[in-house]
Backbone as JSON Lines, residues from 0, in Angstrom:
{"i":0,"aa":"X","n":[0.85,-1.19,0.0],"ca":[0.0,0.0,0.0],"c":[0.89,1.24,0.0]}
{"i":1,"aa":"X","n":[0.79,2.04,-0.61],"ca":[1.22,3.64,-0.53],"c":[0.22,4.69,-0.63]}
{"i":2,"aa":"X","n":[0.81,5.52,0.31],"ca":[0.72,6.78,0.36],"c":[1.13,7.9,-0.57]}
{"i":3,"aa":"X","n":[0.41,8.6,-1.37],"ca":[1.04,9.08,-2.31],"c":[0.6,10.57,-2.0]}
{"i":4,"aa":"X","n":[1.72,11.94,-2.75],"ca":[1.16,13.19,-2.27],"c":[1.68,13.73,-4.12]}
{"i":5,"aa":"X","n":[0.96,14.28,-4.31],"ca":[1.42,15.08,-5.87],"c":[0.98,16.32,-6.1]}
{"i":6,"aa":"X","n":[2.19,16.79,-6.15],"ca":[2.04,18.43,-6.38],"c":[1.38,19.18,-5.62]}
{"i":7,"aa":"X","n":[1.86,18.73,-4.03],"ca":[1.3,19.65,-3.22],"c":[1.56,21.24,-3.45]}
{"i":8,"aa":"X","n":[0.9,22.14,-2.7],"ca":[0.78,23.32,-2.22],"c":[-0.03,24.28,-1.41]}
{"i":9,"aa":"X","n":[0.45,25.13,-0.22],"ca":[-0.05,25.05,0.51],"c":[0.33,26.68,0.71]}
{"i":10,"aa":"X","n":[-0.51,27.85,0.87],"ca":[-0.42,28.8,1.24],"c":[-1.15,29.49,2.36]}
{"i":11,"aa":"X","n":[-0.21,30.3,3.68],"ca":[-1.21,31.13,4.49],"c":[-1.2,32.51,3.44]}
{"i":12,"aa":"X","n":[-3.04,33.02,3.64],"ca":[-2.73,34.39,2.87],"c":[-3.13,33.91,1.56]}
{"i":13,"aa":"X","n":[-2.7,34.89,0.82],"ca":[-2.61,35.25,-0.47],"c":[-1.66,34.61,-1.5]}
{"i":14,"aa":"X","n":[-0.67,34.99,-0.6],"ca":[0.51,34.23,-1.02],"c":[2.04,33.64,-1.2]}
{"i":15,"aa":"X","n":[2.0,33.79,0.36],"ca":[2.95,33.23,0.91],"c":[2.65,31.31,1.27]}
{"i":16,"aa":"X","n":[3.34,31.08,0.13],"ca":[3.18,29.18,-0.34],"c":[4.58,28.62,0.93]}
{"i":17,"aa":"X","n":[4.21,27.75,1.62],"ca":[5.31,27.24,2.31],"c":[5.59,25.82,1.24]}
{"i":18,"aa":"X","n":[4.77,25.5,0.76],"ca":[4.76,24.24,0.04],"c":[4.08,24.38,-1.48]}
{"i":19,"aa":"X","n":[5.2,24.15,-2.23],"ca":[4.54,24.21,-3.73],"c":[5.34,22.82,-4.24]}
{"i":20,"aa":"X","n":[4.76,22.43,-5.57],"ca":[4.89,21.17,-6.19],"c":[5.72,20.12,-5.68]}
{"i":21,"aa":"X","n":[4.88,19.83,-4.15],"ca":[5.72,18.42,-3.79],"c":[5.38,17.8,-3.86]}
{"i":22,"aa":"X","n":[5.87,16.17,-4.27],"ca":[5.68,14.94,-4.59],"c":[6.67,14.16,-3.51]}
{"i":23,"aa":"X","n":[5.9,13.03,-2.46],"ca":[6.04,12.07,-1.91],"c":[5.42,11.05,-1.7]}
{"i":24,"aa":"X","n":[6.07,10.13,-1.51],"ca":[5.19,8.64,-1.87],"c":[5.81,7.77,-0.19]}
{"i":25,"aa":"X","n":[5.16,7.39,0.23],"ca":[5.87,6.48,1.11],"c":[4.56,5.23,1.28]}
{"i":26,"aa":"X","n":[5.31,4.13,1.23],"ca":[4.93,2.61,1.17],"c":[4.83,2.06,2.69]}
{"i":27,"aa":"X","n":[3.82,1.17,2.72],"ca":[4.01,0.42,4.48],"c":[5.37,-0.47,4.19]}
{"i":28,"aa":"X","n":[5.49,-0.54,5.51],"ca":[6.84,-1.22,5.42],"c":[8.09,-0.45,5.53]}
{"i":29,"aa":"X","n":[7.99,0.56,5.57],"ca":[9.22,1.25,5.39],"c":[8.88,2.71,6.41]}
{"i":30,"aa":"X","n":[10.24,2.86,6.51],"ca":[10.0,3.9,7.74],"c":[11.19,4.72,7.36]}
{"i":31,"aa":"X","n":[10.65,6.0,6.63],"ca":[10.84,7.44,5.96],"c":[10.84,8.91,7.41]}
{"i":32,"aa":"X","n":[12.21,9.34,6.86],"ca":[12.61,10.42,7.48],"c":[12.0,11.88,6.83]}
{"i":33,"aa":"X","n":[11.39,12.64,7.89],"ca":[11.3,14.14,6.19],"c":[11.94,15.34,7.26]}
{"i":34,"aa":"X","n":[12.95,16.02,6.76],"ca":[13.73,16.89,7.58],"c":[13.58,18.1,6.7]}
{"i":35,"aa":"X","n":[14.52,19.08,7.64],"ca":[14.27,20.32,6.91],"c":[14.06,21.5,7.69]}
{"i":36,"aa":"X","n":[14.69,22.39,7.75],"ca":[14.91,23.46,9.16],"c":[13.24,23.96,9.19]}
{"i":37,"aa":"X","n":[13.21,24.78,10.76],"ca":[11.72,25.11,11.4],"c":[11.48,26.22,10.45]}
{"i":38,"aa":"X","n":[9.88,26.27,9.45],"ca":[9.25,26.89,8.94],"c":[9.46,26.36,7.33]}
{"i":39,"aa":"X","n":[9.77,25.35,7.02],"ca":[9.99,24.84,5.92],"c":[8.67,23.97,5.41]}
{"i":40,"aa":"X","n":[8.17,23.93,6.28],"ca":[6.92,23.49,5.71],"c":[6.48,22.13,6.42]}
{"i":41,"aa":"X","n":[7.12,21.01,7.09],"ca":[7.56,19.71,7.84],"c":[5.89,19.26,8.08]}
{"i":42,"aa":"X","n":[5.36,20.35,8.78],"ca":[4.14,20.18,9.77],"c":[3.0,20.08,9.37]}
{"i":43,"aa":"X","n":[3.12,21.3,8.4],"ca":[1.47,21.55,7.5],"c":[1.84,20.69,6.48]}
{"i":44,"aa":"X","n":[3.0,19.71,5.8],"ca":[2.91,18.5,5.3],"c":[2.46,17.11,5.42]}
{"i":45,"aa":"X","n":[2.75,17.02,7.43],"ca":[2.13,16.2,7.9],"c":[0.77,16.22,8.04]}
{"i":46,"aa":"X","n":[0.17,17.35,8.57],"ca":[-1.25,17.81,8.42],"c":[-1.77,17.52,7.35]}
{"i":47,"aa":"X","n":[-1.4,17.58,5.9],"ca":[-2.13,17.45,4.67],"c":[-2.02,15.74,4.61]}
{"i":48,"aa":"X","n":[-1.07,15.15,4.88],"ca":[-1.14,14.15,4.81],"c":[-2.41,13.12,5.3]}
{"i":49,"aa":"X","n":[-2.81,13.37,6.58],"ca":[-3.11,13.09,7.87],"c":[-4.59,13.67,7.73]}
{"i":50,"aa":"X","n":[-5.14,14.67,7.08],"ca":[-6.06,15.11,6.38],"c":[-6.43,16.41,7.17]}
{"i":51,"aa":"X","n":[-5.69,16.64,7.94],"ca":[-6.24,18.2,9.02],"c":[-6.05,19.15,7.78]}
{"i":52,"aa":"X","n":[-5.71,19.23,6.98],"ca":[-5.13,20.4,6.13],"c":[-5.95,19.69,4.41]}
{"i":53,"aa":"X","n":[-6.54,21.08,4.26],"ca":[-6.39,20.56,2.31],"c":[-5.56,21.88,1.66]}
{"i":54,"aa":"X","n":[-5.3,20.5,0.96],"ca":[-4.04,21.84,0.14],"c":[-4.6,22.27,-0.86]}
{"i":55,"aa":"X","n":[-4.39,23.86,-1.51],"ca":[-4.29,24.74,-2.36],"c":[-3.97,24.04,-3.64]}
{"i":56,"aa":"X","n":[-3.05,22.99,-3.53],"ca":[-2.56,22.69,-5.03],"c":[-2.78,20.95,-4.81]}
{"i":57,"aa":"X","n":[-2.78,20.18,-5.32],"ca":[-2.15,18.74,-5.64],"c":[-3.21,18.11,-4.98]}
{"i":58,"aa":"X","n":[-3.01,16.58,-4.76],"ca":[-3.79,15.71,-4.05],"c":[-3.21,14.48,-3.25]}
{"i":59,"aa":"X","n":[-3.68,14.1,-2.54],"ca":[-3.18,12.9,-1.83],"c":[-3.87,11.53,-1.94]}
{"i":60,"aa":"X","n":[-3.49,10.34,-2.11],"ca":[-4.18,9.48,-2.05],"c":[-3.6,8.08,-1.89]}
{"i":61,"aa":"X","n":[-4.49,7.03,-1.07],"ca":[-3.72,5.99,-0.59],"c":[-4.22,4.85,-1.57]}
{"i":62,"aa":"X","n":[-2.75,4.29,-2.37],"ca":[-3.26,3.36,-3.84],"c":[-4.13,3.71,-4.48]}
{"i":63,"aa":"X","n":[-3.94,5.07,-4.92],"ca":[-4.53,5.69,-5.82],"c":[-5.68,6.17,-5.58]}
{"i":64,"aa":"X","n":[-6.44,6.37,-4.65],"ca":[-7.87,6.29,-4.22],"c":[-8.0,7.62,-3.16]}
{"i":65,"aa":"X","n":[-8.61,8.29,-3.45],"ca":[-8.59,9.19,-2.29],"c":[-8.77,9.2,-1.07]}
{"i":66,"aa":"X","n":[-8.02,9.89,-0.34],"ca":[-8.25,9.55,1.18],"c":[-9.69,9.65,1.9]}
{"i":67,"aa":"X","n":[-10.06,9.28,2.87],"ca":[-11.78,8.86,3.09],"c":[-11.95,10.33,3.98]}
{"i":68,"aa":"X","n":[-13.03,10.77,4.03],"ca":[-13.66,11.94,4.44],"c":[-14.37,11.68,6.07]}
{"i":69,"aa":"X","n":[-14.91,10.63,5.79],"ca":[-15.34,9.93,7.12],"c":[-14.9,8.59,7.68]}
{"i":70,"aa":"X","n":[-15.45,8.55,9.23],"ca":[-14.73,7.02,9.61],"c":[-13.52,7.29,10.15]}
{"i":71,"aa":"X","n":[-12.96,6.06,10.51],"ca":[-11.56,6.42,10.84],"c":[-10.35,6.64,10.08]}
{"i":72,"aa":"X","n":[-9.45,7.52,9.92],"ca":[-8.68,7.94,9.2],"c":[-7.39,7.14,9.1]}
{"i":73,"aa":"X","n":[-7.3,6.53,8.01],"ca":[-5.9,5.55,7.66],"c":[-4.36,6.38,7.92]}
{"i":74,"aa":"X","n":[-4.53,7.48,8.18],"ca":[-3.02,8.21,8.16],"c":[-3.4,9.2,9.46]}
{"i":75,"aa":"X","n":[-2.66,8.97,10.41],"ca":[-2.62,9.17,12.01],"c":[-1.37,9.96,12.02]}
{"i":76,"aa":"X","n":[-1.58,11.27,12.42],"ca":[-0.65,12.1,12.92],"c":[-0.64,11.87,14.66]}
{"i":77,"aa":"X","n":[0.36,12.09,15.24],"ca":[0.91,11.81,16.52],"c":[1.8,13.42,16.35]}
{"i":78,"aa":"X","n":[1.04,14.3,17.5],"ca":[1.59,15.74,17.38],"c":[2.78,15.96,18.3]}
{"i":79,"aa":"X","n":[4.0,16.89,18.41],"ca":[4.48,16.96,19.45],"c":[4.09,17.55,21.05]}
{"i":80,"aa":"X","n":[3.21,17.9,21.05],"ca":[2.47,18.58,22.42],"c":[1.15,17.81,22.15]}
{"i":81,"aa":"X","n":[1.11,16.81,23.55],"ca":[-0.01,15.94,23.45],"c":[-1.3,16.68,23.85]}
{"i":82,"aa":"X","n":[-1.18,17.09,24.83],"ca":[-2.26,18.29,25.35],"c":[-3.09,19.05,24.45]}
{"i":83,"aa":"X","n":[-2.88,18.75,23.37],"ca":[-3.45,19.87,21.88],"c":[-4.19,18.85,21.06]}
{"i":84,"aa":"X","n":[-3.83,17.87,21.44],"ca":[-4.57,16.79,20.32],"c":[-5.18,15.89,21.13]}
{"i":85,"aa":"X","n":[-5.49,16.07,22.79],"ca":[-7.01,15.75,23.58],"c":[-7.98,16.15,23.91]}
{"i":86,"aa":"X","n":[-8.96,15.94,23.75],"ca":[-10.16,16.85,24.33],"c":[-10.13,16.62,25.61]}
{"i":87,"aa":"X","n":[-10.0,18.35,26.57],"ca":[-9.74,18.52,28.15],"c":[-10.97,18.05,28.62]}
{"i":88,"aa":"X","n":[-12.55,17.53,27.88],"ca":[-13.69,17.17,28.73],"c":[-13.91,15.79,28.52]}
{"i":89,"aa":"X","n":[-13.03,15.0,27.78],"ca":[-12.97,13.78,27.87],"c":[-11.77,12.76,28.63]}
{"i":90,"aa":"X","n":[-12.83,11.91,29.87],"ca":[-11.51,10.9,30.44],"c":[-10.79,10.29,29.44]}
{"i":91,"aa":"X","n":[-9.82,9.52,29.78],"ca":[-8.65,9.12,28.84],"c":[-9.17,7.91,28.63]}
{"i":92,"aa":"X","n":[-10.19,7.05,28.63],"ca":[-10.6,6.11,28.34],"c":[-11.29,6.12,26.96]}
{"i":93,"aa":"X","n":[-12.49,7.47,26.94],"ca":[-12.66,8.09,25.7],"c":[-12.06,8.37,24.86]}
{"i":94,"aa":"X","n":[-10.89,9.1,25.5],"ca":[-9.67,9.4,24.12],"c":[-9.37,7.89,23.39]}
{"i":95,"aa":"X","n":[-9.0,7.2,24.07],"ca":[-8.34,5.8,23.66],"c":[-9.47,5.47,22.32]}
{"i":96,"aa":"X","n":[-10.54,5.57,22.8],"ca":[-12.19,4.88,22.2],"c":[-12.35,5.08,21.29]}
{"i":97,"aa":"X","n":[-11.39,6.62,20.28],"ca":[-11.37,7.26,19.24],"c":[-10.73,6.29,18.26]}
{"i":98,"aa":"X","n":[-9.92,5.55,18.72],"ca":[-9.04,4.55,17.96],"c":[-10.09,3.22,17.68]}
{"i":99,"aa":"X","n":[-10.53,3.26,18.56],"ca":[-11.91,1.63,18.43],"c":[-11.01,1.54,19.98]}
{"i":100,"aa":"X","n":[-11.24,0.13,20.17],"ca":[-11.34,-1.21,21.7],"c":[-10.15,-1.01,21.8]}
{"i":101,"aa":"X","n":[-9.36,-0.53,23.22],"ca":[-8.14,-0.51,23.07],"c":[-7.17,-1.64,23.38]}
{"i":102,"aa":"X","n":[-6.26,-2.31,22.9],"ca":[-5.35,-2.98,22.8],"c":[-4.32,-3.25,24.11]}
{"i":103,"aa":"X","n":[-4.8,-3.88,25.23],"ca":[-4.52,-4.48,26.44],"c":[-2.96,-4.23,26.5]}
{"i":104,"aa":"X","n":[-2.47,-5.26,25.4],"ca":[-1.23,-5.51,25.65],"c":[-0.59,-4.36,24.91]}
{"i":105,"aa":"X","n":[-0.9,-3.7,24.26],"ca":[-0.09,-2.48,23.87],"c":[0.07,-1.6,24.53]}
{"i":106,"aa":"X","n":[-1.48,-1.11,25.89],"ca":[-1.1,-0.02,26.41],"c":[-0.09,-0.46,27.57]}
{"i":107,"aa":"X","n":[0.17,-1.88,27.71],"ca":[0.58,-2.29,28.46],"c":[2.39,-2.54,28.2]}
{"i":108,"aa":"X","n":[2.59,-2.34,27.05],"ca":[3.76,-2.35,26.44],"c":[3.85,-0.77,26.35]}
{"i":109,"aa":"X","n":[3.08,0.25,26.25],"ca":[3.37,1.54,26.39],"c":[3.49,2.15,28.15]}
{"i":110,"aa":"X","n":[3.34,1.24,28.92],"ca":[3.57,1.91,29.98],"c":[1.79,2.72,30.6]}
{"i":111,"aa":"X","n":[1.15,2.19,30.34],"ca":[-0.24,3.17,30.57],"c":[-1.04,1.95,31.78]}
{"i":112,"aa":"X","n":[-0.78,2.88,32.77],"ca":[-1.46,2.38,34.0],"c":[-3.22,2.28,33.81]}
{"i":113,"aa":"X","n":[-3.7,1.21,34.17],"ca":[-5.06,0.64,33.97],"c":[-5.79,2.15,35.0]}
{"i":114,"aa":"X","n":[-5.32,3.04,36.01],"ca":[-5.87,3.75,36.64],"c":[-5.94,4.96,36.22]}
{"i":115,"aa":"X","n":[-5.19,4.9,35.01],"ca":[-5.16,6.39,34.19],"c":[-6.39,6.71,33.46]}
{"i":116,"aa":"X","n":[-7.03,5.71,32.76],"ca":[-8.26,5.5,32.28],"c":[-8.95,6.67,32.34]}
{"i":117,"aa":"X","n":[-9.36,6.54,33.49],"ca":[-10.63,6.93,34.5],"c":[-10.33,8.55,34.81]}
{"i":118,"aa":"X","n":[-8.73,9.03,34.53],"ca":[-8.6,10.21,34.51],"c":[-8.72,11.25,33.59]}
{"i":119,"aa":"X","n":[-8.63,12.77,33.96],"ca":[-8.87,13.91,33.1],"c":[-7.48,14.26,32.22]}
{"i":120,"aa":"X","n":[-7.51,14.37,31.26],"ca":[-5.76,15.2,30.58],"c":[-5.25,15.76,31.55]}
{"i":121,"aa":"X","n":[-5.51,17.01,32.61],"ca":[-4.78,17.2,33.07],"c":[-4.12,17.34,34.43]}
{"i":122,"aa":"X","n":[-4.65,15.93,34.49],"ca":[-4.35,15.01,35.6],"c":[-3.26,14.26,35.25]}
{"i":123,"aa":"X","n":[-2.66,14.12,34.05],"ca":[-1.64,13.27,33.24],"c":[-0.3,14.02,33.43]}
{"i":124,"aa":"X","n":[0.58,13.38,33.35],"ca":[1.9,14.46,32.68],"c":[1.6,14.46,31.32]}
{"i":125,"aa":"X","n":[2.92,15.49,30.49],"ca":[3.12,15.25,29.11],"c":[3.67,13.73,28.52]}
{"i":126,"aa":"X","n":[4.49,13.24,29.09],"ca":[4.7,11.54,28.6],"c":[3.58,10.61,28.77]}
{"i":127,"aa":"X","n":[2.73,10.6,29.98],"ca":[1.97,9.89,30.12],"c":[0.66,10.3,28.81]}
{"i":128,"aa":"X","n":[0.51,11.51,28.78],"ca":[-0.5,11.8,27.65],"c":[-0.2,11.65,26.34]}
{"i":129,"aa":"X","n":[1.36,11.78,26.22],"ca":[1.58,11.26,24.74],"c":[1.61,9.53,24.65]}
{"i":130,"aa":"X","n":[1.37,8.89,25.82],"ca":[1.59,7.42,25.46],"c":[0.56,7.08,25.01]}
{"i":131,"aa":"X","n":[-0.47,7.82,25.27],"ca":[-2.16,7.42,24.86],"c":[-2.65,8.06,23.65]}
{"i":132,"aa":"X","n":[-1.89,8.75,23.39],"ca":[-2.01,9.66,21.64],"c":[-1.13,8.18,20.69]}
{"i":133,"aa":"X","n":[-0.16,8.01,21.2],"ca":[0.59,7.13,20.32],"c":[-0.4,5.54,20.42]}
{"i":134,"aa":"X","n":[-1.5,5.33,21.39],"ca":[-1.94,4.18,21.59],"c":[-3.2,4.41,20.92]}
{"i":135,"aa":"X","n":[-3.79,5.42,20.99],"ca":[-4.59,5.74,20.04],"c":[-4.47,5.79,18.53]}
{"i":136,"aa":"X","n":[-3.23,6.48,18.12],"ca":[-2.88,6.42,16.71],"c":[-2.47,4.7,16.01]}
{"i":137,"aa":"X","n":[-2.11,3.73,17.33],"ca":[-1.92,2.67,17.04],"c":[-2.71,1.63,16.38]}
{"i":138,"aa":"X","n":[-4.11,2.12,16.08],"ca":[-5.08,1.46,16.15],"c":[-5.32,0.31,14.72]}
{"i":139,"aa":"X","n":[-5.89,-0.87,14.82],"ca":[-5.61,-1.86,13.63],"c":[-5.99,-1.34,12.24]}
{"i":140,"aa":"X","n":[-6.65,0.24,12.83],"ca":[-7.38,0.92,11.36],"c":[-5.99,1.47,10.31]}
{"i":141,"aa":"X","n":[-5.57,1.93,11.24],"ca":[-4.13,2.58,10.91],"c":[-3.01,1.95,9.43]}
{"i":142,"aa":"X","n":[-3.26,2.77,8.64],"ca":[-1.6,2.1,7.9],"c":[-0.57,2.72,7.9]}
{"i":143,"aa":"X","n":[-1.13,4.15,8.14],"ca":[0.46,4.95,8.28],"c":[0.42,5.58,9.25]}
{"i":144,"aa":"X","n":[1.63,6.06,9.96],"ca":[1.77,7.08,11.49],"c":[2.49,7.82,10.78]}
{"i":145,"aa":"X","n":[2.62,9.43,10.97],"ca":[3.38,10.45,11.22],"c":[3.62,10.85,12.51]}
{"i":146,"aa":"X","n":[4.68,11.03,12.49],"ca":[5.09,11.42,14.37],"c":[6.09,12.51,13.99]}
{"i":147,"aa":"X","n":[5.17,13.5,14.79],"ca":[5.97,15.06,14.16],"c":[6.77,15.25,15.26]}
{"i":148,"aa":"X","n":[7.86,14.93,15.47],"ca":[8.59,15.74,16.91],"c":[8.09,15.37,17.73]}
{"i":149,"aa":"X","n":[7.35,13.77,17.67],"ca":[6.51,12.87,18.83],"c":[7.24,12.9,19.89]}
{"i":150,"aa":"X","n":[8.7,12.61,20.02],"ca":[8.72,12.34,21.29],"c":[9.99,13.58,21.79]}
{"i":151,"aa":"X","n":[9.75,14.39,21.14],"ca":[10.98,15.84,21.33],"c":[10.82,16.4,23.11]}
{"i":152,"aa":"X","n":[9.85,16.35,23.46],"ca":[9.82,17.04,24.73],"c":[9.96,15.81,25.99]}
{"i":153,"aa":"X","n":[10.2,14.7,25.75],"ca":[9.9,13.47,26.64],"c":[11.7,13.37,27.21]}
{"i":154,"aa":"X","n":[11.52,12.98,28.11],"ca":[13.05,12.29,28.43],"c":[13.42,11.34,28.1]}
{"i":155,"aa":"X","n":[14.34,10.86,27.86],"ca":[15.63,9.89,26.83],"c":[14.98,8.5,27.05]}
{"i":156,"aa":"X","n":[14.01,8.2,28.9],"ca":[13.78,7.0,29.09],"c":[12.63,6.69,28.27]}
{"i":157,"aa":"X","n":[11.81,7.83,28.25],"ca":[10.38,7.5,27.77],"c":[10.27,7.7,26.2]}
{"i":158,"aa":"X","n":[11.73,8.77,25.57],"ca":[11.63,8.26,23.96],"c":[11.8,6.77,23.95]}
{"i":159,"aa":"X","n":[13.01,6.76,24.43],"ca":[13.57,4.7,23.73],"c":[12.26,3.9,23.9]}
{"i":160,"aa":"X","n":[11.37,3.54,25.63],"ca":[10.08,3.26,25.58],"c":[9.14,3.21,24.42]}
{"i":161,"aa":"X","n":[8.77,4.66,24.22],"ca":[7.97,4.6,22.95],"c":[8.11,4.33,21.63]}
{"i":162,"aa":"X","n":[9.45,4.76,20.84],"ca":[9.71,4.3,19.79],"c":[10.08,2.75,19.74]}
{"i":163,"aa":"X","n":[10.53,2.44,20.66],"ca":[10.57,1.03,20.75],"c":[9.33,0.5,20.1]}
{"i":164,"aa":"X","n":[8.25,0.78,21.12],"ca":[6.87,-0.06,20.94],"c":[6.41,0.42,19.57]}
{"i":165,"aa":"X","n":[6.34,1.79,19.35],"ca":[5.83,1.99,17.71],"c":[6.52,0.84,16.57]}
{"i":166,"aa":"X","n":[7.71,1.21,16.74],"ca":[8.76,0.19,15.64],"c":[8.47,-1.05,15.5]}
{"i":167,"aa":"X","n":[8.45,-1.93,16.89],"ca":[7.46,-3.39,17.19],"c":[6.08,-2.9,16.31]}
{"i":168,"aa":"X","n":[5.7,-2.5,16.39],"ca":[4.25,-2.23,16.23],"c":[3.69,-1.98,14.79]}
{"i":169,"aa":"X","n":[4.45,-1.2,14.21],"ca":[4.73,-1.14,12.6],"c":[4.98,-2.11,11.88]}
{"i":170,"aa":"X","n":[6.12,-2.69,12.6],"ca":[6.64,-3.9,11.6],"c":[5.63,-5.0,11.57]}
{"i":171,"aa":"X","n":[5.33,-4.99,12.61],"ca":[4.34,-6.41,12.82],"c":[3.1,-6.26,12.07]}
{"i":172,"aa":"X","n":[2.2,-4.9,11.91],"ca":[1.63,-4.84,11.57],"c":[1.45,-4.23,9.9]}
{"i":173,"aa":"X","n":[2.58,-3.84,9.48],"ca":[2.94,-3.73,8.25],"c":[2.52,-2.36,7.56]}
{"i":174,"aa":"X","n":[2.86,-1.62,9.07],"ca":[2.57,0.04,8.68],"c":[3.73,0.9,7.47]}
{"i":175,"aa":"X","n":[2.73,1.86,7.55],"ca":[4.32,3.19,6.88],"c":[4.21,4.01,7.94]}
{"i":176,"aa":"X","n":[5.42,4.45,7.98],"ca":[6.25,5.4,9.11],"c":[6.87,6.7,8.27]}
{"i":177,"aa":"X","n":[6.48,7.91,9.28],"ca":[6.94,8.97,8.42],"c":[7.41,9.62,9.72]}
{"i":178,"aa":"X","n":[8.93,9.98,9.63],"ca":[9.17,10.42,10.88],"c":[9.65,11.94,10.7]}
{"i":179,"aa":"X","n":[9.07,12.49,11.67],"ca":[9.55,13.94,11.87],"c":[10.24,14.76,12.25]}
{"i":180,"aa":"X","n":[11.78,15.11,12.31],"ca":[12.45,15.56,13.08],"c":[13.7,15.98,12.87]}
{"i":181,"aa":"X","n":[14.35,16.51,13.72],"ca":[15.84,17.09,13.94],"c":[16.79,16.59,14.51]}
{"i":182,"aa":"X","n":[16.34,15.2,15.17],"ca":[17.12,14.45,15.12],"c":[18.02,13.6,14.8]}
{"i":183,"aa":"X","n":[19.58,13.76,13.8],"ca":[20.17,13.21,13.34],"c":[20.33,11.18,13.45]}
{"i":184,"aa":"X","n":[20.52,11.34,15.5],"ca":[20.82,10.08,15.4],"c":[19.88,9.05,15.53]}
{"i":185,"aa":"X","n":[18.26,10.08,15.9],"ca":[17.14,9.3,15.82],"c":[16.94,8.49,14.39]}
{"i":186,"aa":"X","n":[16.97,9.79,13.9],"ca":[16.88,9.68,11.78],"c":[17.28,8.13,11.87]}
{"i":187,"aa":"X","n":[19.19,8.65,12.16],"ca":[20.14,6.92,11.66],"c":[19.18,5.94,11.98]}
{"i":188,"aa":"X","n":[19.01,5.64,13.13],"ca":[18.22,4.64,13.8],"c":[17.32,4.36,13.35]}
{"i":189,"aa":"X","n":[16.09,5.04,13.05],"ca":[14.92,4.21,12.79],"c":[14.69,4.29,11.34]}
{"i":190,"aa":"X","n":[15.18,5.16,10.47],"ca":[14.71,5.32,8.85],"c":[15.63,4.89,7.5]}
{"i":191,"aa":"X","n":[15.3,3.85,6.99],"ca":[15.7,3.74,5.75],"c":[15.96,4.55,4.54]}
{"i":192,"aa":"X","n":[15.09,5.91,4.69],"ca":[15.13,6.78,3.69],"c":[14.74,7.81,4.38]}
{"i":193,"aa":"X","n":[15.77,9.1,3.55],"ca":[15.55,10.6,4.2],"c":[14.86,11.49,2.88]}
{"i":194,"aa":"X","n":[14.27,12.53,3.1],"ca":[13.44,13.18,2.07],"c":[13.73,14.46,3.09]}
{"i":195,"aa":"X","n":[14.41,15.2,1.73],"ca":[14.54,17.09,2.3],"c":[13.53,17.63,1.94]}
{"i":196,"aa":"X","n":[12.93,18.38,2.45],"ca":[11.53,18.85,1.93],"c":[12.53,20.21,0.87]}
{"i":197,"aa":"X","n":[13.4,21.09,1.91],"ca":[13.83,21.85,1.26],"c":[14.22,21.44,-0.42]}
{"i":198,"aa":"X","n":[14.85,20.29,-0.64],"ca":[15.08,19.97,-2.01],"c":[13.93,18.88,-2.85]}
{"i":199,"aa":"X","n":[12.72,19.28,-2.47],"ca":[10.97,18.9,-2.94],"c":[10.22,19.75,-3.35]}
{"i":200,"aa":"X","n":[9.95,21.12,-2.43],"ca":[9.84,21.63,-2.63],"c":[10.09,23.19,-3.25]}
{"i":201,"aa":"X","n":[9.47,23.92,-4.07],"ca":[9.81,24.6,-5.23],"c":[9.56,25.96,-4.33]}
């Protein structure tokens, strides 16, 4: 299965384009780097992907088919500030529920205490709330994750933790991975292929 993007473009305004005629493709199975200094466009790429965003120019579509409007969404963004992508009037059991039935042994491989459930966002820390964004995005609907600077604000114990379990989690399940970041030695580590946006886009 692929993910395909053609001839994106994307302007705030009138016309200031952060993104004009880009073309990316990424396949399950493979786990893709997209770099590129802050304001280059990284985010509102992931967004278009992921469907929060329609772009100005081009289209996206998974095996050729356009991405679905309703239902659950096959391409799962995972934001870097978890707090922004929960609703503060829903317990964390709800959040999870967004994904469908949640997955025992995953939240259980993510570290997510059975008593967190029952709690409010911000009753959580930031790691603990991003473990349930990433358990949510995990869901069997899922073929691709973007993880924008997913785990940039977490400490060293609770990145290795999580990317661990995503990586298990991908492979097994035969996702695409699009990773987001400034991290050089993360990049090495988890991605087969790097994509400059700066040299994509026009």
């Amino acid at each position: 299965m692929r993910l395909e993007a053609k001839q994106i473009g994307f302007r705030y305004g009138r016309d200031r384009w952060v993104l004009r005629g880009v073309d990316i493709t990424i396949h399950t199975g493979e786990a893709v780097a997209l770099v590129g200094p802050s304001g280059c466009g990284k985010t509102t790429l992931g967004r278009i992907l992921a469907g929060y965003e329609r772009p100005h120019e081009g289209s996206v579509t998974l095996d050729g088919e356009p991405l679905p409007t309703k239902g659950y969404h096959p391409v799962q963004l995972v934001f870097q500030h978890p707090e922004k992508a929960v609703n503060p009037r829903w317990r964390m059991r709800r959040t999870l529920m967004e994904g469908g039935e949640p997955d025992e042994a995953l939240l259980a491989a993510l570290g997510i205490q059975q008593e967190w459930l029952s709690r409010w966002p911000n009753e959580l820390s930031g790691g603990e709330l991003q473990r349930f964004c990433v358990a949510r995005a995990l869901s069997p609907h899922t073929r691709f994750i973007i993880a924008d600077e997913m785990t940039a604000m977490l400490d060293a114990i609770t990145q290795a933790q999580i990317w661990r379990v995503v990586l298990e989690h991908v492979q097994r399940h035969d996702m695409g991975l699009l990773v987001v970041s400034h991290e050089a030695s993360l990049i090495k580590r988890l991605c087969s292929r790097v994509i400059d946006l700066r040299q994509i886009s026009q």
